[in-house]
CSV table of C-alpha atoms and ligand atoms in Angstrom, one decimal:
chain,number,residue,atom,x,y,z
A,991,MET,CA,97.0,106.3,25.5
A,992,ARG,CA,95.8,106.0,22.0
A,993,GLU,CA,93.4,103.4,23.2
A,994,TYR,CA,92.1,105.5,26.0
A,995,LEU,CA,91.0,108.2,23.4
A,996,SER,CA,89.5,105.8,21.3
A,997,GLN,CA,87.7,103.8,24.1
A,998,HIS,CA,86.2,107.0,25.6
A,999,ARG,CA,85.5,108.8,22.0
A,1000,ASP,CA,81.8,109.1,22.5
A,1001,ARG,CA,82.1,110.3,26.1
A,1002,PHE,CA,84.4,113.0,25.0
A,1003,ARG,CA,81.9,114.1,22.5
A,1004,GLU,CA,79.1,114.4,24.9
A,1005,GLU,CA,81.2,116.5,27.3
A,1006,LEU,CA,82.0,118.8,24.8
A,1007,PHE,CA,78.0,118.9,23.7
A,1008,ASP,CA,77.6,119.5,27.2
A,1009,PHE,CA,80.2,122.8,27.0
A,1010,LEU,CA,78.4,124.1,23.8
A,1011,ARG,CA,75.2,124.1,25.5
A,1012,ILE,CA,76.5,126.6,28.1
A,1013,PRO,CA,75.6,130.1,26.3
A,1014,SER,CA,78.8,132.1,27.6
A,1015,VAL,CA,78.7,135.2,25.6
A,1016,SER,CA,81.0,137.6,27.2
A,1017,ALA,CA,79.9,140.4,25.3
A,1018,ARG,CA,76.5,140.5,26.9
A,1019,THR,CA,76.0,141.3,30.4
A,1020,GLU,CA,72.6,139.1,30.5
A,1021,HIS,CA,75.1,136.1,29.8
A,1022,ASN,CA,77.3,137.1,33.0
A,1023,ALA,CA,75.8,133.9,34.7
A,1024,ASP,CA,76.4,131.8,31.8
A,1025,THR,CA,79.9,132.7,31.1
A,1026,ARG,CA,80.5,132.3,35.0
A,1027,ALA,CA,78.9,128.6,34.5
A,1028,ALA,CA,81.0,127.6,31.5
A,1029,ALA,CA,84.2,128.7,34.1
A,1030,GLU,CA,82.7,126.5,36.7
A,1031,TRP,CA,81.9,123.5,34.2
A,1032,LEU,CA,85.4,123.5,32.8
A,1033,LYS,CA,86.9,124.0,36.6
A,1034,ALA,CA,85.0,120.6,37.2
A,1035,ARG,CA,86.2,118.7,34.3
A,1036,MET,CA,89.6,119.8,34.8
A,1037,THR,CA,89.9,118.4,38.3
A,1038,GLU,CA,88.0,114.7,36.9
A,1039,ALA,CA,90.9,114.9,34.3
A,1040,GLY,CA,93.2,114.8,37.0
A,1041,LEU,CA,94.3,118.2,37.0
A,1042,GLU,CA,94.4,120.8,40.1
A,1043,ALA,CA,91.9,123.3,38.9
A,1044,THR,CA,91.4,126.8,40.4
A,1045,LEU,CA,88.8,129.6,39.3
A,1046,HIS,CA,90.6,133.3,39.7
A,1047,GLU,CA,88.1,136.2,39.7
A,1048,THR,CA,88.9,139.1,37.5
A,1049,ALA,CA,87.3,142.6,37.1
A,1050,GLY,CA,85.5,140.8,34.2
A,1051,HIS,CA,84.9,137.2,33.5
A,1052,PRO,CA,86.7,134.7,35.8
A,1053,VAL,CA,89.9,132.8,34.6
A,1054,VAL,CA,90.3,129.1,35.0
A,1055,LEU,CA,93.6,127.5,35.8
A,1056,GLY,CA,94.5,123.8,35.7
A,1057,GLU,CA,97.6,122.4,37.2
A,1058,TRP,CA,99.9,119.4,36.9
A,1059,ARG,CA,103.4,119.6,38.3
A,1060,GLY,CA,104.4,116.2,39.2
A,1061,ALA,CA,106.8,115.8,36.3
A,1062,GLY,CA,109.5,117.8,38.5
A,1063,ASP,CA,111.4,120.6,38.5
A,1064,ASP,CA,113.9,119.3,35.8
A,1065,ALA,CA,111.1,118.6,33.1
A,1066,PRO,CA,109.7,121.5,31.0
A,1067,THR,CA,106.5,123.3,31.7
A,1068,VAL,CA,103.9,123.6,29.1
A,1069,LEU,CA,101.3,126.4,29.3
A,1070,ILE,CA,97.8,125.5,27.1
A,1071,TYR,CA,95.7,128.6,26.3
A,1072,GLY,CA,92.1,128.7,25.2
A,1073,HIS,CA,89.2,130.6,25.6
A,1074,TYR,CA,85.7,129.5,27.0
A,1075,ASP,CA,83.5,132.4,26.0
A,1076,VAL,CA,81.9,132.7,22.8
A,1077,GLN,CA,80.7,135.4,20.4
A,1078,PRO,CA,76.9,136.6,20.2
A,1079,ALA,CA,75.1,134.2,18.3
A,1080,GLU,CA,72.8,136.6,16.5
A,1081,PRO,CA,71.0,136.7,13.9
A,1082,LEU,CA,69.1,133.6,15.2
A,1083,GLU,CA,67.3,133.2,12.5
A,1084,LEU,CA,70.2,132.3,10.0
A,1085,TRP,CA,70.9,129.4,12.0
A,1086,THR,CA,69.9,126.0,10.8
A,1087,SER,CA,69.8,124.7,14.3
A,1088,PRO,CA,69.7,126.7,17.4
A,1089,PRO,CA,73.1,127.8,18.3
A,1090,PHE,CA,73.3,126.5,21.9
A,1091,GLU,CA,71.9,123.1,20.9
A,1092,PRO,CA,74.7,121.1,19.5
A,1093,VAL,CA,74.0,118.8,16.7
A,1094,VAL,CA,76.0,116.5,14.4
A,1095,ARG,CA,75.7,116.6,10.8
A,1096,ASP,CA,78.2,115.5,8.1
A,1097,GLY,CA,80.8,114.9,10.8
A,1098,ARG,CA,80.5,118.5,12.0
A,1099,VAL,CA,79.3,119.6,15.3
A,1100,TYR,CA,77.3,122.7,14.8
A,1101,ALA,CA,77.1,125.1,17.6
A,1102,ARG,CA,78.3,128.7,18.6
A,1103,GLY,CA,81.6,128.4,20.1
A,1104,SER,CA,82.2,124.7,18.8
A,1105,VAL,CA,85.4,125.5,16.6
A,1106,ASP,CA,86.0,128.8,18.9
A,1107,ASP,CA,87.3,127.9,20.9
A,1108,LYS,CA,85.4,125.4,23.0
A,1109,GLY,CA,86.4,122.5,21.1
A,1110,GLN,CA,89.9,123.3,20.5
A,1111,LEU,CA,90.4,124.2,24.1
A,1112,TYR,CA,88.7,120.9,25.6
A,1113,LEU,CA,90.8,118.6,23.0
A,1114,HIS,CA,93.5,119.6,25.5
A,1115,ILE,CA,91.9,118.5,28.7
A,1116,LYS,CA,90.9,115.0,27.2
A,1117,ALA,CA,94.9,114.6,25.8
A,1118,ILE,CA,95.8,115.4,29.5
A,1119,GLU,CA,93.1,113.2,30.8
A,1120,ALA,CA,94.2,110.4,28.7
A,1121,HIS,CA,97.7,110.4,29.5
A,1122,LEU,CA,96.7,110.7,33.4
A,1123,LYS,CA,94.2,107.9,33.4
A,1124,THR,CA,96.6,105.5,31.7
A,1125,ASN,CA,100.2,106.3,33.1
A,1126,GLN,CA,99.1,108.4,36.1
A,1127,ARG,CA,101.5,110.9,35.1
A,1128,LEU,CA,102.2,113.4,32.3
A,1129,PRO,CA,105.6,113.7,30.5
A,1130,VAL,CA,105.7,117.5,31.4
A,1131,ASN,CA,104.2,119.8,33.8
A,1132,VAL,CA,101.1,121.3,32.4
A,1133,VAL,CA,99.5,124.5,33.0
A,1134,VAL,CA,96.1,125.1,31.6
A,1135,ILE,CA,94.7,128.6,31.4
A,1136,ALA,CA,91.3,129.4,30.1
A,1137,GLU,CA,89.8,133.0,29.9
A,1138,GLY,CA,86.5,134.2,29.4
A,1139,GLU,CA,87.1,137.7,27.7
A,1140,GLU,CA,89.0,136.7,24.4
A,1141,GLU,CA,86.2,137.8,22.2
A,1142,VAL,CA,85.9,141.2,23.9
A,1143,GLY,CA,89.5,141.8,23.7
A,1144,SER,CA,91.2,139.9,27.0
A,1145,GLU,CA,91.2,143.3,29.0
A,1146,HIS,CA,91.7,141.4,32.4
A,1147,LEU,CA,93.8,138.7,31.4
A,1148,MET,CA,97.1,140.6,30.8
A,1149,PRO,CA,97.1,141.9,34.5
A,1150,PHE,CA,96.4,138.6,35.6
A,1151,VAL,CA,99.1,137.2,33.7
A,1152,GLU,CA,101.4,140.0,35.1
A,1153,GLN,CA,100.5,139.5,38.8
A,1154,ASN,CA,101.0,135.4,38.5
A,1155,VAL,CA,104.2,135.2,36.3
A,1156,ASP,CA,105.7,132.7,38.6
A,1157,ARG,CA,102.7,130.5,38.5
A,1158,LEU,CA,102.4,130.7,34.6
A,1159,LYS,CA,106.2,130.5,34.0
A,1160,ALA,CA,106.7,128.0,31.1
A,1161,ASP,CA,108.7,126.8,28.5
A,1162,ALA,CA,106.5,127.0,25.8
A,1163,VAL,CA,102.8,128.1,25.6
A,1164,ILE,CA,100.3,125.9,23.2
A,1165,ILE,CA,97.2,127.2,21.9
A,1166,SER,CA,94.6,125.7,19.5
A,1167,ASP,CA,92.3,128.7,18.3
A,1168,THR,CA,93.1,128.9,14.6
A,1169,THR,CA,92.4,127.2,11.6
A,1170,MET,CA,94.1,124.6,9.2
A,1171,PHE,CA,95.0,125.9,5.7
A,1172,ALA,CA,92.8,123.1,4.3
A,1173,PRO,CA,91.2,119.8,5.5
A,1174,GLY,CA,93.7,117.1,6.1
A,1175,MET,CA,96.6,119.5,6.0
A,1176,PRO,CA,97.8,120.0,9.9
A,1177,THR,CA,99.1,123.5,10.1
A,1178,ILE,CA,101.1,125.8,12.4
A,1179,GLY,CA,100.1,129.3,12.6
A,1180,ALA,CA,102.9,131.5,11.4
A,1181,SER,CA,101.5,134.9,12.2
A,1182,LEU,CA,98.5,136.7,14.0
A,1183,ARG,CA,97.1,140.3,12.8
A,1184,GLY,CA,96.7,142.9,15.7
A,1185,LEU,CA,94.0,144.9,16.3
A,1186,ALA,CA,92.7,148.5,17.2
A,1187,TYR,CA,89.1,149.0,17.5
A,1188,PHE,CA,87.3,152.1,17.7
A,1189,GLU,CA,83.7,153.8,17.7
A,1190,ILE,CA,83.2,156.8,15.9
A,1191,ARG,CA,80.1,159.0,17.2
A,1192,VAL,CA,79.2,161.9,15.1
A,1193,ARG,CA,76.5,164.4,16.0
A,1194,ALA,CA,74.7,167.6,15.0
A,1195,ALA,CA,71.5,168.8,16.2
A,1196,ARG,CA,70.3,168.5,19.7
A,1197,THR,CA,67.7,166.0,18.4
A,1198,ASP,CA,66.3,164.4,15.3
A,1199,LEU,CA,64.6,167.1,13.0
A,1200,HIS,CA,62.0,167.1,10.6
A,1201,SER,CA,64.1,166.9,7.4
A,1202,GLY,CA,61.8,169.1,5.4
A,1203,SER,CA,62.0,172.0,8.0
A,1204,TYR,CA,65.8,171.6,8.7
A,1205,GLY,CA,67.3,169.4,5.9
A,1206,GLY,CA,69.7,171.8,3.9
A,1207,ALA,CA,70.4,174.1,6.9
A,1208,VAL,CA,71.7,171.6,9.4
A,1209,ALA,CA,74.5,169.1,8.9
A,1210,ASN,CA,73.6,165.3,8.2
A,1211,PRO,CA,75.7,163.5,10.7
A,1212,ALA,CA,75.1,160.2,8.5
A,1213,THR,CA,76.4,161.9,5.5
A,1214,ALA,CA,79.1,163.5,7.5
A,1215,LEU,CA,80.1,160.1,8.9
A,1216,ALA,CA,79.9,158.7,5.3
A,1217,ARG,CA,82.6,161.2,4.4
A,1218,ILE,CA,84.8,160.4,7.3
A,1219,ILE,CA,84.5,156.7,6.6
A,1220,ALA,CA,85.0,157.0,2.3
A,1221,SER,CA,88.2,158.8,3.3
A,1222,PHE,CA,89.9,156.1,4.8
A,1223,HIS,CA,90.8,154.2,1.6
A,1224,ASP,CA,91.6,154.9,-2.0
A,1225,GLN,CA,89.8,153.5,-5.1
A,1226,ASP,CA,92.5,150.5,-5.0
A,1227,GLY,CA,91.9,149.7,-1.3
A,1228,HIS,CA,95.2,151.5,0.1
A,1229,ILE,CA,94.5,153.1,3.3
A,1230,LEU,CA,94.9,156.9,3.3
A,1231,ILE,CA,95.4,157.7,7.2
A,1232,ASP,CA,98.8,159.5,7.4
A,1233,GLY,CA,101.5,157.3,8.5
A,1234,PHE,CA,99.5,153.9,8.7
A,1235,TYR,CA,102.0,151.8,6.8
A,1236,ASP,CA,105.1,153.4,8.4
A,1237,ASP,CA,106.0,150.4,10.7
A,1238,VAL,CA,104.6,147.6,8.3
A,1239,ASN,CA,107.4,145.1,8.0
A,1240,VAL,CA,107.2,141.6,6.7
A,1241,ALA,CA,109.9,139.0,6.6
A,1242,PRO,CA,110.6,138.3,2.9
A,1243,GLU,CA,110.9,134.6,3.8
A,1244,PHE,CA,107.5,134.6,4.7
A,1245,VAL,CA,106.1,136.5,1.8
A,1246,ASP,CA,107.9,133.6,-0.3
A,1247,GLN,CA,106.4,130.6,1.6
A,1248,ILE,CA,103.0,132.7,1.4
A,1249,ARG,CA,103.5,132.5,-2.4
A,1250,THR,CA,103.9,128.6,-2.5
A,1251,LEU,CA,100.5,128.1,-0.9
A,1252,PRO,CA,97.7,127.1,-3.4
A,1253,PHE,CA,94.9,129.2,-3.7
A,1254,ASP,CA,91.7,128.5,-5.5
A,1255,GLU,CA,89.4,131.8,-6.3
A,1256,LYS,CA,86.4,129.8,-7.4
A,1257,GLU,CA,86.5,127.7,-4.1
A,1258,TYR,CA,87.2,131.0,-1.8
A,1259,LEU,CA,84.2,132.7,-3.7
A,1260,GLU,CA,81.9,129.9,-3.1
A,1261,GLU,CA,82.9,129.8,0.5
A,1262,VAL,CA,82.3,133.4,1.3
A,1263,GLY,CA,79.3,133.7,-1.2
A,1264,ALA,CA,80.3,137.2,-2.4
A,1265,PRO,CA,79.8,138.0,-6.2
A,1266,GLY,CA,83.9,139.1,-6.3
A,1267,LEU,CA,86.9,139.8,-4.4
A,1268,PHE,CA,88.4,143.2,-3.6
A,1269,GLY,CA,91.3,144.5,-1.8
A,1270,GLU,CA,94.3,146.3,-1.7
A,1271,LYS,CA,95.8,146.6,-4.9
A,1272,GLY,CA,99.0,144.8,-5.7
A,1273,TYR,CA,98.7,142.0,-3.4
A,1274,THR,CA,97.6,138.2,-3.4
A,1275,THR,CA,94.3,137.3,-1.1
A,1276,HIS,CA,96.5,135.2,1.1
A,1277,GLU,CA,98.7,138.4,1.4
A,1278,ARG,CA,95.8,140.7,1.9
A,1279,VAL,CA,94.6,138.6,4.9
A,1280,TRP,CA,97.8,137.6,6.4
A,1281,ILE,CA,100.6,140.3,5.9
A,1282,ARG,CA,98.6,143.6,4.9
A,1283,PRO,CA,96.7,145.6,7.4
A,1284,THR,CA,93.3,146.6,7.0
A,1285,CYS,CA,90.6,149.3,8.1
A,1286,GLU,CA,87.2,147.7,8.1
A,1287,VAL,CA,83.5,149.4,9.1
A,1288,ASN,CA,82.0,146.8,11.4
A,1289,GLY,CA,78.7,148.2,12.3
A,1290,LEU,CA,76.9,151.5,11.4
A,1291,LEU,CA,74.0,153.1,12.8
A,1292,SER,CA,72.1,156.0,12.1
A,1293,GLY,CA,68.4,157.5,11.6
A,1294,TYR,CA,65.2,155.6,10.7
A,1295,THR,CA,65.8,152.3,9.8
A,1296,GLY,CA,62.3,150.6,10.4
A,1297,GLU,CA,59.7,149.9,8.4
A,1298,GLY,CA,58.3,152.3,5.8
A,1299,SER,CA,59.5,155.8,5.3
A,1300,LYS,CA,60.2,158.6,8.0
A,1301,THR,CA,61.3,161.8,7.0
A,1302,VAL,CA,63.8,162.7,9.6
A,1303,LEU,CA,67.3,164.5,9.9
A,1304,PRO,CA,69.5,162.2,12.1
A,1305,ALA,CA,70.9,164.1,15.2
A,1306,TYR,CA,73.4,161.2,15.7
A,1307,ALA,CA,75.5,158.7,13.5
A,1308,MET,CA,77.8,155.7,14.9
A,1309,ALA,CA,79.9,153.5,13.3
A,1310,LYS,CA,82.2,150.8,14.8
A,1311,VAL,CA,85.8,150.5,12.6
A,1312,SER,CA,88.4,148.1,13.3
A,1313,CYS,CA,92.1,148.1,12.2
A,1314,ARG,CA,93.9,144.9,11.6
A,1315,LEU,CA,97.7,145.3,12.1
A,1316,VAL,CA,100.6,143.3,11.1
A,1317,PRO,CA,104.2,143.5,12.6
A,1318,ASP,CA,105.5,146.0,13.7
A,1319,GLN,CA,102.5,148.3,13.7
A,1320,ASP,CA,101.6,149.5,17.3
A,1321,PRO,CA,97.9,149.6,18.3
A,1322,VAL,CA,98.6,152.8,20.3
A,1323,LYS,CA,100.4,154.5,17.5
A,1324,ILE,CA,97.7,153.6,15.4
A,1325,GLN,CA,95.0,155.1,17.6
A,1326,GLU,CA,96.8,158.4,17.4
A,1327,LEU,CA,97.0,158.2,13.9
A,1328,PHE,CA,93.3,157.0,13.2
A,1329,GLU,CA,92.1,160.2,16.1
A,1330,LYS,CA,94.2,162.9,13.8
A,1331,HIS,CA,92.8,161.6,10.6
A,1332,VAL,CA,89.2,161.8,11.7
A,1333,LYS,CA,89.7,165.3,13.1
A,1334,LYS,CA,91.0,166.3,9.8
A,1335,PHE,CA,88.5,164.7,7.7
A,1336,THR,CA,85.4,165.9,9.9
A,1337,PRO,CA,83.3,168.0,7.7
A,1338,PRO,CA,81.8,171.4,9.0
A,1339,GLY,CA,78.6,171.4,11.2
A,1340,VAL,CA,79.0,168.2,13.1
A,1341,THR,CA,81.3,167.0,15.9
A,1342,ALA,CA,83.1,163.5,15.8
A,1343,GLU,CA,84.4,161.7,18.7
A,1344,VAL,CA,86.5,158.8,18.3
A,1345,VAL,CA,86.3,156.3,21.4
A,1346,VAL,CA,88.8,153.8,21.7
A,1347,MET,CA,87.6,150.3,22.5
A,1348,HIS,CA,90.4,147.8,22.6
A,1349,GLY,CA,93.6,146.5,20.7
A,1350,GLY,CA,96.0,143.9,20.6
A,1351,LYS,CA,99.8,143.6,18.9
A,1352,PRO,CA,100.3,141.6,15.8
A,1353,TRP,CA,102.5,138.6,16.0
A,1354,ARG,CA,104.6,136.5,14.0
A,1355,ALA,CA,106.4,133.0,14.8
A,1356,LYS,CA,109.9,132.6,15.1
A,1357,LEU,CA,109.1,128.8,13.7
A,1358,GLU,CA,112.4,127.1,15.2
A,1359,GLY,CA,113.3,125.5,18.4
A,1360,LYS,CA,112.3,122.5,20.3
A,1361,LEU,CA,108.7,123.4,20.4
A,1362,TYR,CA,108.0,123.9,16.7
A,1363,GLU,CA,110.0,120.6,16.0
A,1364,ALA,CA,108.0,118.6,18.6
A,1365,ALA,CA,104.9,119.9,16.9
A,1366,ALA,CA,105.6,119.2,13.4
A,1367,ARG,CA,106.2,115.6,14.7
A,1368,ALA,CA,103.0,115.5,16.9
A,1369,LEU,CA,101.0,116.8,13.9
A,1370,GLU,CA,102.7,114.6,11.3
A,1371,GLU,CA,101.8,111.5,13.4
A,1372,ALA,CA,98.3,112.5,14.1
A,1373,PHE,CA,97.2,113.5,10.6
A,1374,GLY,CA,99.7,111.3,8.7
A,1375,LYS,CA,100.5,114.5,6.6
A,1376,PRO,CA,103.3,116.8,6.9
A,1377,ILE,CA,102.8,120.4,8.3
A,1378,THR,CA,102.1,123.4,6.5
A,1379,TYR,CA,103.0,126.8,7.9
A,1380,ALA,CA,100.2,129.5,7.2
A,1381,GLY,CA,99.4,133.1,8.5
A,1382,GLU,CA,96.2,134.1,10.2
A,1383,GLY,CA,94.1,136.9,9.7
A,1384,GLY,CA,92.5,137.2,12.9
A,1385,SER,CA,93.8,138.0,16.5
A,1386,ILE,CA,94.3,136.6,19.7
A,1387,PRO,CA,95.7,139.4,22.0
A,1388,ILE,CA,97.5,137.9,24.6
A,1389,VAL,CA,100.0,135.9,22.3
A,1390,SER,CA,102.5,138.8,22.0
A,1391,ASP,CA,102.1,139.4,25.6
A,1392,PHE,CA,102.8,135.8,26.5
A,1393,GLU,CA,106.0,135.6,24.6
A,1394,ARG,CA,107.0,139.2,26.4
A,1395,VAL,CA,106.1,138.4,29.6
A,1396,LEU,CA,106.7,134.9,30.3
A,1397,GLY,CA,109.8,134.8,27.6
A,1398,ALA,CA,108.4,131.5,26.1
A,1399,PRO,CA,107.8,130.8,22.5
A,1400,VAL,CA,104.2,130.4,21.3
A,1401,LEU,CA,103.1,127.8,19.0
A,1402,LEU,CA,99.5,128.2,17.3
A,1403,MET,CA,98.2,124.4,16.7
A,1404,GLY,CA,94.9,125.2,15.2
A,1405,PHE,CA,92.2,122.7,14.4
A,1406,GLY,CA,89.5,124.7,12.7
A,1407,LEU,CA,88.9,124.6,9.0
A,1408,PRO,CA,88.2,127.4,6.0
A,1409,GLY,CA,84.2,127.8,6.1
A,1410,GLU,CA,84.0,127.1,9.5
A,1411,ASN,CA,81.6,130.1,10.4
A,1412,ALA,CA,83.3,131.1,13.3
A,1413,HIS,CA,81.3,134.6,14.4
A,1414,ALA,CA,78.8,133.5,11.9
A,1415,PRO,CA,75.5,131.4,11.8
A,1416,ASP,CA,76.0,127.7,11.7
A,1417,GLU,CA,79.3,127.5,13.1
A,1418,TRP,CA,80.9,124.1,13.2
A,1419,MET,CA,83.8,122.1,14.2
A,1420,SER,CA,84.9,119.1,12.1
A,1421,MET,CA,84.5,115.9,14.8
A,1422,GLU,CA,87.7,114.1,12.9
A,1423,ASN,CA,89.6,117.3,13.8
A,1424,TYR,CA,88.5,117.4,17.5
A,1425,GLU,CA,89.8,113.7,17.6
A,1426,LYS,CA,92.8,114.2,15.9
A,1427,GLY,CA,93.4,117.3,17.6
A,1428,MET,CA,93.2,115.5,21.0
A,1429,LEU,CA,95.7,112.7,19.7
A,1430,ALA,CA,98.3,115.6,18.3
A,1431,SER,CA,98.0,117.2,21.9
A,1432,ALA,CA,98.7,114.2,23.6
A,1433,LEU,CA,101.3,113.1,21.2
A,1434,LEU,CA,102.9,116.7,21.5
A,1435,LEU,CA,103.1,116.3,25.3
A,1436,ASN,CA,105.0,113.3,24.8
A,1437,GLU,CA,107.4,115.0,22.2
A,1438,MET,CA,107.9,117.8,24.8
A,1439,GLY,CA,108.7,115.4,27.6
A,1440,ASP,CA,110.8,112.6,28.9
A,1441,GLY,CA,113.0,110.6,26.5
A,1442,LYS,CA,112.9,112.7,23.8
B,2305,BES,N1,90.2,132.5,17.3
B,2305,BES,C1,89.7,133.8,16.9
B,2305,BES,C2,91.4,134.5,16.3
B,2305,BES,C3,91.7,133.7,15.1
B,2305,BES,C4,90.6,134.2,13.9
B,2305,BES,C5,92.8,133.4,14.7
B,2305,BES,C6,90.8,133.7,12.7
B,2305,BES,C7,92.7,133.0,13.6
B,2305,BES,C8,92.2,133.0,12.5
B,2305,BES,C9,89.5,134.6,17.9
B,2305,BES,O1,88.7,134.0,19.1
B,2305,BES,C10,89.0,136.0,17.9
B,2305,BES,O2,88.1,135.9,17.0
B,2305,BES,N2,89.5,137.0,18.1
B,2305,BES,C11,89.1,138.2,18.1
B,2305,BES,C12,89.8,139.0,18.7
B,2305,BES,C13,89.4,140.6,19.2
B,2305,BES,C14,88.1,140.5,20.0
B,2305,BES,C15,90.4,141.5,19.9
B,2305,BES,C16,89.1,138.7,16.6
B,2305,BES,O3,90.2,138.2,16.0
B,2305,BES,O4,88.3,139.3,16.1
B,2306,MN,MN1,89.2,132.1,19.2
B,2307,MN,MN1,86.9,134.3,18.0
């Protein structure tokens, strides 16, 4: 199996690059055909690898399944999840090379979706192929599930999972869609934040008005929206939405664990390129990102933003705002608190509408049992280093649902790296991690399977 992985290394890279050339941007309808093409491409590669691959329509982008159940009823079944959709690549002018033309520089493949999540999904398919082509079998039954809507909230995956519980029933769920704590440090993800996403639409006059003729007499939606946004935090970065922190509940062991992990502020500042750090007072950077909730403006729109100046009183202002949530905050409850807060802080003379976009529950791993022991051994062997547990600031909405609906523990075994530019220009994935991840996945299937 190891030999097969090294013999076919170049082909495995080329196949990933083909996958990366498909602009499967789930958020954009003009890319719907590309998103479907990525699903079809994946299905064909799964079939070649020796899986029984099928494509399943949903009300949104399709789900791809790859199954191999030859290990028998007594052997465990492992469900491997990933997503073939990617974030929009804009702003294109900030990319060093075009986002859908993968290029290797300094041992990294640069392309949109390289690390999030095509490389991390595809390495599992190649690990499966290595087993099947060398031993004609896998040590466990395997179901691979790849969705095309993760980057837009996984709206249609949940109903698919609920309708196919029997087919997806597994003893363990494995996901590679997270980041290692540092290069060379194999990492198991200990938590994910949840999400509640909103759009706030503020309106005053029927249309834009002359700011000389009407300014001062009619409310300005941009100013009103700014006041609403400013009401979310105090000076110390604490969130002021009533009841927001009521259900925040962090395991004390996890806080102790976080405190043992090193943090180099200078390096972090270089990575992000900001003049300084700012966050909720009283918490370290790791705590702010992993165990504290946030309320962030993701986008703002109002008035005239083109060349030169235009004296206008805007009729409309809009903000996209998302709250990252931590256990045991509930996205539905946060929605209610958020709507109430916006209503309370809407200044006179405007209307403010809150549109709820999507949400996902926060999640914390139990970090125990056969799956976690097996993963630690596989990762240590593949990377030659002991594992680290780290929190994750991002969200993968389906994770808590998998645990609830399938009753199986979820493992986050990520091969991304800090500074990988996921969702940003110049996204990359380390080629070394692509290959070590493949080995770790192949070893993990052994560890989960016979004789272990
Ligand atoms: N792979 C990320 C999740 C992630 C990011 C995990 C950083 C760990 C660290 C995933 O593709 C993602 O971006 N998820 C979205 C979910 C949202 C659209 C519901 C996110 O976190 O913004
Ligand atoms: Mn992802
Ligand atoms: Mn993502």
